Amino acid sequence: MTADPRLAPIIEYFATRGWQPLTFQAETWAAYLAGHSGLVQVPTGSGKTYAAVMGAIAEMLANPTPGLQLFYITPLRALSRDIEQAIKAPIEAMGWGITVESRTGDTSSARKTKQLKNMPNILITTPESLAVMLSYKDGAKRFSTLRAVVLDEWHELMSSKRGTQAELCLGYLRSLQPTLRTWAISATLGNLEEAAQTAVGLGTDPVIVRSNLKRDTVIKSIRPESVDTFPWAGHLGLRMFETLVEALDIEKSTLIFTNTRNQAERWYQALNFALPEEADRIALHHGSIDVKEREAIEAGVKSGDIKWVVCTSSLDLGVDFQPVERVVQIGSAKNLARLLQRAGRSAHVPEGTSEVFFLPTNALELLEISAFRRGLEMGDMETRRPQYKPYDVLVQHLVTLACGDGFEPQKILENLRQTVAYADLTDEEYQWILDFIENGGQCLGAYPRYKKVVREEGLCKVSDAKLARIHRMGIGTITSNTPVKIVYTTRKEIGTVEESFVSRLKKGDVFFFAGRQLEYFQMKDMVLYVKGTRKKSTVTPTWGGGQLAISDTLSHHLRREVERVRFFCGEAAPTLPKDSSGTASSHSVKFTSDETRSPQFPAVDDPSITPLNKGSRGDLANEEILTIAPILEAQQRLSTLPTADELLVESCKTREGQHLYVFPFEGRFVHEGLGFLWGYRFAKQKTATFTISVNDYGFEILGPKGYPYQDLFSSDFFSLENLEDDIRASLNISELTQRKFRGVAQVAGLVFKGYPGSRKTSSQLQVSTSLLYEVFSKYEPENLLLKQAEREVLQDQLETHRLAKTLSRLDQRSVVWKDTKRPSPLAFPLLVERLNSRMSNETLLERIQRMKDQWDKK
């Protein structure tokens, strides 16, 4: 098959760089030029951006047209700068005369105004900025020349409300341009077909382009010399900063990933303490730091002036840092796709070898890294599901369209049903939403500010310029605690922090932020004024959403890993396949490491295998398991290590009461729902007050002394009957729903945060949303936004879909009950989790040490 002649300029540019187009790139270009839409999934750093845009550029060169031709939608502002440079490079080198610009929250107002009047040929933007553009008049004219949209990092966008926002915007653009092509780009997705269909919309058959490029990943764990018999969360982590410094090389460009901003701030301080002479070459990067500082750090990494960057998910995605040679993961990434994505930041070239150093924050995370290896070796990856009918996003979208050229209700309904998110939107639901934005619905009709949309000649429009201006300021689907600017007394901006953190500070308090030691000076007009100080402080900003939970895919491998270590502890003799010489040998694996590899065990009745000698257990255990051997052996001695077909339940009595520890290994969020559900089902039979604590491995129910858990337990505890009703009864679901409703109300435009410089406080917002919640609950219990808030609590926060699967799975397992004299090593972190939430004049470390000393004497 001969190449399309329109691709000649692209081939010529590649030749000037000494490149040959990769197979997946050529396939994507051909599919694009043939008029198809689809999805490209290839490993990180393989050239996806050029695969997505070069077909469109070839078409622009063959048929030049003024105006906007290509939208490139990216989830992060940091990515837009990189993508703009990558796309401009061939255009400027070859003198192609195509204009490329970015439009994000970091773009100046003057630049945005110019863009609306004179659009570039290629515009790189975010879902929020695209939605804002649709809110201005003359959109049909502005987008009349649009040919294609690229959705970058689609795996990151798709499962969030931002993905739904992108779906809705694309659906509207397709109504203006029926021949519009959509191409999504992803590196890590387990459900490609569903993801592709969500990107291109219903009624279009997507082309899925894959690659046979292989990227090796070397995963090394930085292990402590020894661990306690009783592990607890956080007891490693920062204590190992010297070990990390010794393992790394300041001359090697390194990204050090943490899971939270709090953690990033602390690690940055620790590394600066360890290497004060290298302070200029170590930087901190997270989303709350001022944009100019973030840009300077990114430029420093690319130039080689900055060698180590402590960062969060702000650098997870496709920022192209080719100088980066190594990645460090502090604590478990909790998710196979997240680890692979972060690993891909190093050796960001096709078929490069990524190097990841893993540093545990507690001893049991060494088990997780073994589970990570096994999952990645088998090629497993998490699935991402699109959101299901988020009404708040739809309310916002319809008002956005009404601010622009207006919309015809029936045509828009047909358009909405072409999206995956709203495919089964009913006539009744749509009519409710129309009534809500036109008349304020059943409860808010007396308040003019809620009557946002009017009908003029069959079109729904926003005719009040002030309402339109307020709506544009609130466009977006990310809701969080109100941000407060942090500014030096000299007026130099440092970044933003959540108001909930600032509310706990008083004048003179010292805290770390953006790697600086700052003293609270004064708070005025939602701006926190600070000055630099050398006073000592242990206060670090904490941000919402800091707790990550292991994914269902990783939890599956974690359960298998726990079963495997039983062999190590002498429970059973494992077997390995024999090679041609009759000697036991391990299976080959895709991922490499300089450590001892863990074999995969075939079925015991396989005639080609021979039992291993128990004395050779070091041959079958990797270094992580060898490191935590004291914990595993103590667990086996005091209780047991469950197989993948067993559910371990431990019961023990202390001065606090009767403890029940359950270990499904399903992740924190599932265990939270499961713990409260079982507590409720116990209490229905024998009334008691319980305290619940959870982590990724299990949950604890603490009841009164002598509570007869085992006598009351039955198969009913695994029952799916009345599951949601039981969860509602077991939790204060109305309180959780009310909290969730705050975010829903913000997205739906029911509350206004205030104009810049005079923003409402979070307490004012809370009062507004609480009042609305009470009114809707009392006078309109069928309000769709209320129903959505409760659904989000059940599905997103408590993961009831995973909870139902877990109950079904647990029902198939045999329950192993163990009465222990004290909490086992697996139970100990749950006990600490509960202690950590209590006030005491004795530090947590002192209490834990005292308990361990008492138990060691026993």
XYZ file of C-alpha atoms in Angstrom, residues 69-703:
635
model
C -8.568 23.389 12.519
C -7.541 21.293 15.541
C -8.395 21.291 19.245
C -5.868 19.481 21.432
C -7.436 18.832 24.869
C -5.141 17.997 27.757
C -5.950 17.408 31.454
C -3.045 19.423 32.888
C -1.816 22.961 32.309
C 1.771 21.715 32.689
C 1.189 19.406 29.704
C -0.070 22.205 27.450
C 3.288 24.012 27.484
C 5.131 20.821 26.570
C 2.682 19.874 23.826
C 2.806 23.370 22.337
C 6.603 23.160 22.070
C 6.452 19.631 20.598
C 3.935 20.652 17.907
C 5.724 23.927 17.089
C 9.108 22.211 16.616
C 8.400 20.664 13.157
C 6.231 23.624 12.061
C 9.011 26.130 12.741
C 11.759 23.846 11.433
C 9.959 23.304 8.107
C 8.359 26.764 7.823
C 4.868 25.322 7.426
C 3.045 28.541 8.373
C 0.610 26.913 10.837
C -0.222 28.839 14.019
C -0.216 27.066 17.401
C -1.286 28.519 20.758
C -2.365 27.395 24.247
C -5.413 28.497 26.226
C -5.559 27.404 29.884
C -6.113 28.945 33.302
C -2.535 30.272 33.078
C -3.198 32.226 29.846
C -3.608 36.002 30.265
C -7.042 37.603 29.777
C -5.689 39.782 26.960
C -4.419 36.733 25.066
C -7.758 34.931 25.540
C -9.678 37.919 24.166
C -7.447 38.026 21.074
C -7.913 34.299 20.524
C -11.707 34.622 20.463
C -11.402 37.199 17.658
C -8.621 35.492 15.725
C -8.288 31.759 16.388
C -4.994 29.926 15.759
C -4.976 26.856 13.491
C -4.170 24.571 16.446
C -5.342 25.377 19.967
C -4.152 23.407 23.015
C -6.602 23.702 25.902
C -8.231 22.006 28.905
C -11.849 20.799 29.227
C -12.687 23.827 31.404
C -11.237 26.350 28.936
C -13.060 24.675 26.043
C -16.351 24.938 27.952
C -15.719 28.633 28.635
C -15.164 29.194 24.905
C -18.566 27.627 24.157
C -20.154 30.194 26.509
C -19.350 33.097 24.159
C -21.566 34.112 21.264
C -20.709 33.323 17.622
C -19.461 29.843 18.506
C -20.949 28.362 15.322
C -18.872 30.797 13.272
C -15.760 30.420 15.461
C -15.748 26.616 15.102
C -16.949 26.446 11.468
C -13.506 25.398 10.194
C -12.794 22.819 12.944
C -11.722 19.427 11.566
C -10.521 17.385 14.541
C -10.179 17.093 18.323
C -7.426 15.194 20.138
C -8.072 13.984 23.719
C -4.714 13.544 25.438
C -4.236 11.254 28.479
C -7.799 9.988 27.992
C -7.374 7.354 30.718
C -6.955 10.213 33.201
C -9.922 12.261 31.992
C -12.492 9.641 31.068
C -13.587 8.430 34.501
C -13.993 11.896 36.032
C -16.536 14.681 35.658
C -13.927 16.491 33.581
C -14.227 13.609 31.123
C -18.004 14.041 31.081
C -17.508 17.764 30.505
C -15.246 16.940 27.539
C -17.861 14.451 26.231
C -20.573 17.119 26.336
C -18.405 19.769 24.661
C -17.425 17.323 21.914
C -21.036 16.308 21.395
C -21.947 19.957 20.821
C -19.005 20.514 18.455
C -20.114 17.472 16.442
C -23.569 19.037 16.099
C -21.841 22.060 14.514
C -19.426 19.934 12.452
C -20.889 16.456 11.671
C -17.630 15.326 9.995
C -15.523 16.178 13.063
C -12.922 13.501 13.866
C -11.956 12.614 17.434
C -8.770 10.828 18.466
C -8.062 9.833 22.062
C -4.565 9.032 23.330
C -3.847 6.680 26.219
C -0.940 4.737 27.652
C -2.618 2.654 30.361
C -6.174 1.379 30.019
C -7.743 -2.016 30.630
C -11.038 -1.372 28.761
C -9.972 0.020 25.383
C -13.221 -0.562 23.476
C -15.356 1.249 26.055
C -12.823 4.081 26.332
C -12.691 4.518 22.555
C -16.494 4.562 22.227
C -16.770 7.149 25.003
C -14.267 9.379 23.195
C -15.830 9.241 19.717
C -19.494 9.127 20.798
C -22.223 6.627 19.995
C -23.008 5.952 16.354
C -19.335 5.991 15.331
C -17.146 2.888 15.027
C -13.777 3.792 16.551
C -10.467 2.608 15.115
C -8.172 1.289 17.867
C -4.450 1.563 17.143
C -2.051 -0.415 19.313
C 1.699 -0.792 19.233
C 4.067 -3.724 19.633
C 6.703 -1.447 21.203
C 8.078 -2.886 24.436
C 9.318 -0.806 27.341
C 11.256 -2.675 29.998
C 10.801 -1.414 33.538
C 13.401 -2.096 36.201
C 11.768 -1.970 39.655
C 14.139 -1.846 42.614
C 13.014 -1.567 46.211
C 14.960 0.433 48.779
C 14.664 -1.747 51.842
C 15.413 -1.123 55.509
C 18.113 -3.282 57.098
C 15.512 -4.687 59.486
C 11.837 -4.277 60.316
C 9.806 -4.610 63.492
C 7.789 -7.733 64.096
C 4.764 -5.432 64.495
C 4.535 -3.054 61.505
C 2.613 0.193 61.504
C 1.876 2.804 58.861
C 4.470 5.551 58.509
C 7.151 4.003 60.727
C 9.550 3.707 57.773
C 9.114 6.459 55.198
C 11.002 9.567 56.299
C 13.260 7.571 58.619
C 14.824 6.110 55.477
C 15.700 9.402 53.798
C 19.430 8.783 54.333
C 19.076 5.326 52.731
C 17.358 6.955 49.739
C 20.089 9.591 49.392
C 22.751 6.855 49.429
C 20.860 4.858 46.761
C 20.538 7.820 44.388
C 23.049 9.917 42.497
C 22.669 13.724 42.482
C 24.135 13.758 38.973
C 21.275 11.588 37.666
C 18.093 13.465 36.814
C 15.384 11.999 39.112
C 11.678 12.525 39.739
C 10.694 11.580 43.312
C 6.933 10.889 43.344
C 4.819 11.078 46.474
C 1.081 10.383 46.760
C 0.168 13.601 48.598
C 1.323 17.224 48.692
C 1.823 16.916 52.443
C 4.271 14.057 51.843
C 6.028 16.008 49.066
C 6.658 18.993 51.366
C 8.106 16.767 54.101
C 10.375 14.824 51.749
C 11.669 18.008 50.150
C 12.667 19.296 53.602
C 14.342 15.965 54.456
C 16.399 15.894 51.244
C 17.492 19.504 51.714
C 18.557 18.631 55.251
C 20.554 15.642 53.972
C 22.202 17.550 51.092
C 22.315 21.254 52.033
C 25.106 21.885 49.524
C 22.823 20.694 46.675
C 19.789 22.832 47.568
C 19.888 24.644 44.201
C 19.620 21.324 42.338
C 16.662 19.923 44.344
C 13.144 21.297 43.688
C 9.552 20.786 44.808
C 6.625 20.632 42.338
C 2.903 20.319 43.081
C -0.317 21.869 41.817
C -0.638 24.510 44.558
C 2.711 26.157 43.810
C 2.568 29.334 41.728
C 2.547 28.701 37.978
C 5.697 30.749 37.253
C 7.655 28.744 39.788
C 6.341 25.465 38.341
C 7.385 26.563 34.842
C 10.849 27.511 36.102
C 11.257 24.069 37.713
C 10.161 22.261 34.530
C 12.621 24.353 32.480
C 15.365 23.603 35.028
C 14.792 19.844 34.678
C 14.984 20.039 30.872
C 18.151 22.152 30.941
C 19.781 19.863 33.517
C 20.198 22.618 36.147
C 17.741 20.867 38.478
C 18.530 17.207 39.146
C 15.983 15.994 41.708
C 12.312 17.028 41.799
C 10.022 15.946 44.632
C 6.566 15.936 43.031
C 2.979 14.698 43.149
C 0.620 13.718 40.330
C 1.287 17.215 38.911
C 4.058 15.505 36.886
C 2.356 12.104 36.434
C 1.230 12.613 32.888
C 2.915 13.160 29.545
C 5.273 16.041 30.391
C 8.275 15.223 28.231
C 11.351 15.224 30.471
C 13.856 13.406 28.291
C 16.784 14.139 30.661
C 15.037 12.195 33.464
C 16.941 8.974 34.028
C 15.248 7.608 37.119
C 11.952 7.676 39.002
C 11.430 7.136 42.739
C 8.040 6.151 44.197
C 7.627 7.006 47.885
C 5.036 4.608 49.295
C 2.843 2.295 47.267
C 1.312 3.839 44.133
C -1.803 1.712 44.952
C -2.605 1.341 41.265
C -0.792 -0.536 38.465
C -1.550 2.128 35.857
C -0.296 4.921 38.128
C 3.032 3.159 38.753
C 3.488 2.406 35.052
C 2.631 6.003 34.152
C 5.145 7.362 36.646
C 7.775 4.856 35.568
C 7.322 6.105 32.006
C 8.575 9.559 32.993
C 12.123 8.136 32.866
C 13.741 7.129 29.575
C 10.903 8.965 27.797
C 11.797 7.574 24.355
C 10.412 4.666 22.278
C 11.541 1.288 23.637
C 13.566 2.905 26.442
C 14.079 1.147 29.781
C 12.435 2.845 32.753
C 14.041 2.632 36.175
C 11.883 2.895 39.316
C 13.103 2.944 42.891
C 10.384 2.005 45.381
C 10.668 3.177 48.994
C 8.035 1.788 51.409
C 6.367 3.973 54.037
C 5.468 0.870 56.032
C 6.791 -2.655 56.040
C 3.710 -4.310 54.524
C 4.066 -2.154 51.404
C 6.963 -4.454 50.497
C 4.267 -7.074 49.855
C 2.505 -4.592 47.576
C 5.586 -4.069 45.406
C 5.750 -7.840 44.890
C 2.087 -7.715 43.863
C 2.901 -4.827 41.495
C 5.625 -6.858 39.819
C 3.343 -9.835 39.359
C 0.482 -7.731 37.968
C 2.733 -5.913 35.504
C 4.415 -9.154 34.426
C 0.988 -10.518 33.523
C 0.094 -7.339 31.623
C -2.866 -6.500 33.878
C -4.208 -2.952 33.976
C -7.095 -1.180 35.719
C -10.258 -0.254 33.857
C -11.645 3.289 33.939
C -15.407 3.708 33.695
C -17.090 6.832 32.358
C -19.364 8.719 34.739
C -23.051 7.775 34.672
C -25.479 10.684 34.178
C -23.948 13.362 36.433
C -26.843 15.823 36.386
C -24.768 18.695 37.802
C -22.392 18.637 34.807
C -25.369 18.616 32.433
C -26.994 21.579 34.221
C -23.719 23.518 33.894
C -23.321 22.554 30.221
C -26.827 23.650 29.227
C -26.395 27.044 30.914
C -22.992 27.338 29.180
C -24.633 26.805 25.775
C -27.402 29.238 26.709
C -24.743 31.891 27.476
C -23.352 31.420 23.964
C -25.502 31.075 20.857
C -28.344 29.417 22.783
C -29.728 25.930 22.169
C -32.829 24.255 20.828
C -33.973 21.778 23.548
C -35.045 18.892 21.301
C -31.921 19.006 19.133
C -29.679 19.094 22.190
C -31.491 16.093 23.702
C -30.762 14.055 20.570
C -27.171 15.259 20.789
C -26.885 14.276 24.480
C -28.095 10.748 23.779
C -25.117 10.278 21.453
C -22.797 10.475 24.464
C -22.034 7.409 26.604
C -22.694 9.356 29.822
C -26.248 10.375 28.896
C -27.244 7.656 26.425
C -30.265 6.682 28.523
C -31.257 10.153 29.764
C -35.051 9.996 30.018
C -37.511 12.623 28.770
C -38.619 13.169 32.378
C -35.060 13.778 33.623
C -34.340 16.185 30.774
C -37.568 18.085 31.387
C -36.722 18.355 35.105
C -33.329 19.866 34.245
C -34.850 22.328 31.742
C -37.398 23.424 34.355
C -34.602 23.752 36.911
C -32.500 26.149 34.793
C -35.513 28.096 33.460
C -37.738 28.403 36.537
C -35.594 27.358 39.501
C -37.399 24.024 39.723
C -39.978 23.172 42.351
C -38.315 25.009 45.256
C -36.339 28.011 43.951
C -38.871 29.709 41.687
C -39.174 32.701 44.033
C -35.491 33.633 43.571
C -34.638 35.421 40.274
C -30.943 34.380 40.335
C -31.947 30.739 39.847
C -34.024 31.554 36.733
C -30.994 31.630 34.478
C -32.401 30.641 31.098
C -35.218 32.195 29.054
C -36.800 31.001 25.799
C -36.608 33.303 22.802
C -38.039 32.092 19.487
C -37.587 28.461 20.478
C -33.998 28.936 21.730
C -32.897 28.715 25.360
C -30.672 31.688 26.165
C -29.136 33.598 29.061
C -30.127 37.200 28.397
C -28.741 38.705 31.613
C -25.090 39.712 31.050
C -24.362 39.616 34.797
C -25.675 36.027 35.103
C -23.543 35.003 32.112
C -20.447 36.580 33.672
C -21.053 34.820 37.001
C -21.620 31.505 35.213
C -18.343 31.738 33.261
C -16.432 32.295 36.497
C -17.889 29.061 37.912
C -17.378 26.799 34.871
C -15.522 23.638 35.843
C -16.130 20.340 37.595
C -13.287 20.298 40.130
C -14.628 21.308 43.536
C -12.459 21.517 46.593
C -11.964 23.405 49.787
C -11.795 27.135 48.983
C -8.241 28.064 47.921
C -6.416 30.842 49.775
C -3.546 32.690 48.118
C -0.223 32.677 49.984
C 1.685 35.918 49.423
C 4.835 37.380 50.943
C 4.443 40.719 52.720
C 6.372 42.071 49.714
C 3.331 40.996 47.570
C 5.227 38.198 45.790
C 2.857 35.235 45.231
C 3.925 31.759 46.385
C 0.853 29.616 45.619
C -2.461 28.537 47.127
C -3.512 26.397 50.066
C -6.915 25.213 51.253
C -8.809 27.415 53.694
C -9.343 24.496 56.091
C -5.577 24.464 56.729
C -5.325 28.229 57.204
C -8.257 28.181 59.629
C -6.148 26.114 62.047
C -3.300 28.649 62.095
C -2.861 31.777 64.206
C -0.536 34.747 63.889
C 3.077 33.766 64.470
C 2.611 30.091 63.538
C 5.318 28.655 61.291
C 4.692 26.129 58.508
C 6.360 24.648 55.434
C 4.998 25.406 51.975
C 6.633 25.112 48.537
C 9.797 24.095 50.355
C 9.925 27.372 52.300
C 9.674 27.960 56.037
C 6.956 30.605 56.448
C 5.464 32.550 59.349
C 1.783 33.532 59.439
C 1.614 37.348 59.361
C -2.025 38.158 58.616
C -5.082 36.959 56.710
C -7.031 39.518 54.674
C -9.543 39.172 51.807
C -8.805 35.458 51.332
C -5.073 36.187 51.067
C -2.613 34.817 53.629
C 0.358 37.149 54.073
C 3.546 35.453 55.279
C 7.216 36.158 55.805
C 10.256 33.920 55.690
C 11.524 32.655 59.040
C 14.014 30.296 60.633
C 11.787 29.399 63.580
C 11.287 25.664 64.030
C 7.984 24.098 62.949
C 6.402 20.690 62.495
C 3.288 22.013 60.742
C 2.804 20.948 57.121
C -0.230 21.851 54.985
C -2.653 18.975 54.524
C -4.862 18.774 51.471
C -8.141 16.900 51.002
C -8.158 13.606 49.126
C -4.856 12.413 50.512
C -5.876 8.795 51.083
C -5.384 6.539 48.083
C -6.787 3.006 48.102
C -5.449 -0.026 46.249
C -7.277 -0.811 43.027
C -9.307 -3.973 42.524
C -6.690 -5.226 40.022
C -3.834 -4.752 42.490
C -5.858 -6.249 45.368
C -6.255 -9.462 43.335
C -2.470 -9.788 43.022
C -1.949 -8.811 46.649
C -4.135 -11.715 47.806
C -2.101 -14.078 45.594
C 1.107 -12.638 47.059
C -0.080 -13.306 50.627
C -0.871 -16.889 49.644
C 2.552 -17.262 48.052
C 4.419 -16.163 51.171
C 2.806 -19.006 53.139
C 5.255 -21.241 51.284
C 8.091 -19.083 52.475
C 6.938 -19.480 56.078
C 6.961 -23.271 55.835
C 3.203 -23.798 55.478
C 3.685 -25.900 52.348
C 6.485 -26.844 49.984
C 6.081 -25.012 46.669
C 7.156 -26.428 43.365
C 8.994 -25.162 40.340
C 9.019 -26.480 36.754
C 12.072 -28.502 35.779
C 14.260 -27.393 32.890
C 15.702 -29.839 30.346
C 18.456 -30.884 32.758
C 15.913 -31.803 35.426
C 16.867 -28.848 37.621
C 14.155 -26.601 39.021
C 14.062 -23.238 37.207
C 11.914 -20.098 37.396
C 9.640 -18.838 34.641
C 10.947 -15.932 32.586
C 9.278 -12.582 33.222
C 8.784 -9.432 31.181
C 9.874 -6.989 33.884
C 13.483 -7.075 34.964
C 15.259 -6.401 38.232
C 18.678 -6.945 39.722
C 17.021 -8.770 42.596
C 16.043 -12.416 42.957
C 12.918 -13.002 40.879
C 9.761 -14.563 42.201
C 8.519 -17.598 40.271
C 4.955 -18.254 39.247
C 3.779 -21.616 40.551
C 2.047 -24.017 38.168
C -0.582 -26.512 39.233
C 0.660 -29.080 41.764
C -0.472 -32.048 39.676
C 1.767 -31.023 36.750
C 4.103 -34.043 36.136
C 6.948 -31.735 35.014
C 7.457 -30.275 38.469
C 9.367 -31.324 41.522
C 8.958 -30.179 45.145
C 11.449 -27.662 46.482
C 13.431 -28.363 49.601
C 12.190 -26.187 52.502
C 15.765 -25.225 53.170
C 15.970 -23.506 49.794
C 13.244 -20.997 50.567
C 15.559 -18.098 49.667
C 15.388 -19.272 46.042
C 11.656 -18.788 45.855
C 11.368 -15.544 47.829
C 12.272 -12.142 46.433
C 14.243 -9.640 48.485
C 11.151 -7.826 49.732
C 9.786 -10.999 51.325
C 13.174 -11.799 52.823
C 13.207 -8.332 54.396
C 9.796 -8.701 56.047
C 10.413 -12.321 57.061
C 10.112 -11.503 60.812
C 6.614 -10.090 60.235
C 5.468 -13.000 58.066
C 6.801 -15.640 60.413
C 5.269 -13.906 63.447
C 1.924 -13.726 61.637
C 2.093 -17.442 60.837
C 3.059 -18.251 64.409
C 0.457 -16.080 66.168
C -2.358 -16.610 63.652
C -1.996 -17.644 59.986
C -1.402 -16.267 56.499
C -4.558 -16.870 54.431
C -4.628 -18.426 50.983
C -6.453 -16.644 48.160
C -9.433 -18.943 48.871
C -9.607 -18.106 52.580
C -10.920 -15.156 54.583
C -8.909 -14.640 57.745
C -10.872 -13.391 60.773
C -9.053 -12.809 64.077
C -10.585 -12.108 67.464
C -8.764 -10.984 70.580
C -9.595 -9.358 73.909
C -7.728 -6.390 75.409
C -8.514 -3.813 78.076
C -10.243 -1.769 75.345
C -12.780 -4.480 74.553
C -13.344 -7.326 72.093
C -11.532 -6.843 68.768
C -12.578 -8.405 65.472
C -10.002 -8.135 62.676
C -11.035 -9.136 59.141
C -8.596 -9.300 56.180
C -10.224 -9.313 52.714
C -7.272 -7.385 51.104
C -9.694 -5.350 48.976
C -8.637 -1.744 49.638
C -9.450 1.009 52.125
C -12.721 2.235 50.583
C -14.262 -1.239 50.263
C -13.229 -2.056 53.816
C -14.851 1.135 55.099
C -18.215 0.089 53.667
C -17.710 -3.532 54.715
C -16.750 -2.607 58.285
C -19.834 -0.461 58.846
C -22.063 -3.025 57.097
C -20.865 -5.892 59.296
C -21.068 -3.701 62.392
C -24.707 -2.989 61.556
C -25.474 -6.670 60.895
C -23.879 -7.660 64.212
C -25.796 -4.939 66.096
C -29.118 -6.079 64.600
C -28.627 -9.365 66.478
C -27.053 -8.044 69.675
C -27.038 -4.300 70.322
C -23.611 -2.746 70.888
C -21.596 0.370 70.106
C -18.710 -0.349 67.730
C -15.593 1.545 66.672
C -14.443 0.848 63.082
C -10.939 1.340 61.691
C -9.754 0.407 58.181
C -6.699 0.153 55.962
C -5.948 -1.449 52.587
C -5.574 -4.943 54.047
C -8.543 -5.207 56.362
C -10.781 -3.650 58.980
C -11.284 -3.758 62.752
C -14.584 -3.789 64.642
C -14.011 -2.943 68.311
C -16.935 -3.875 70.560
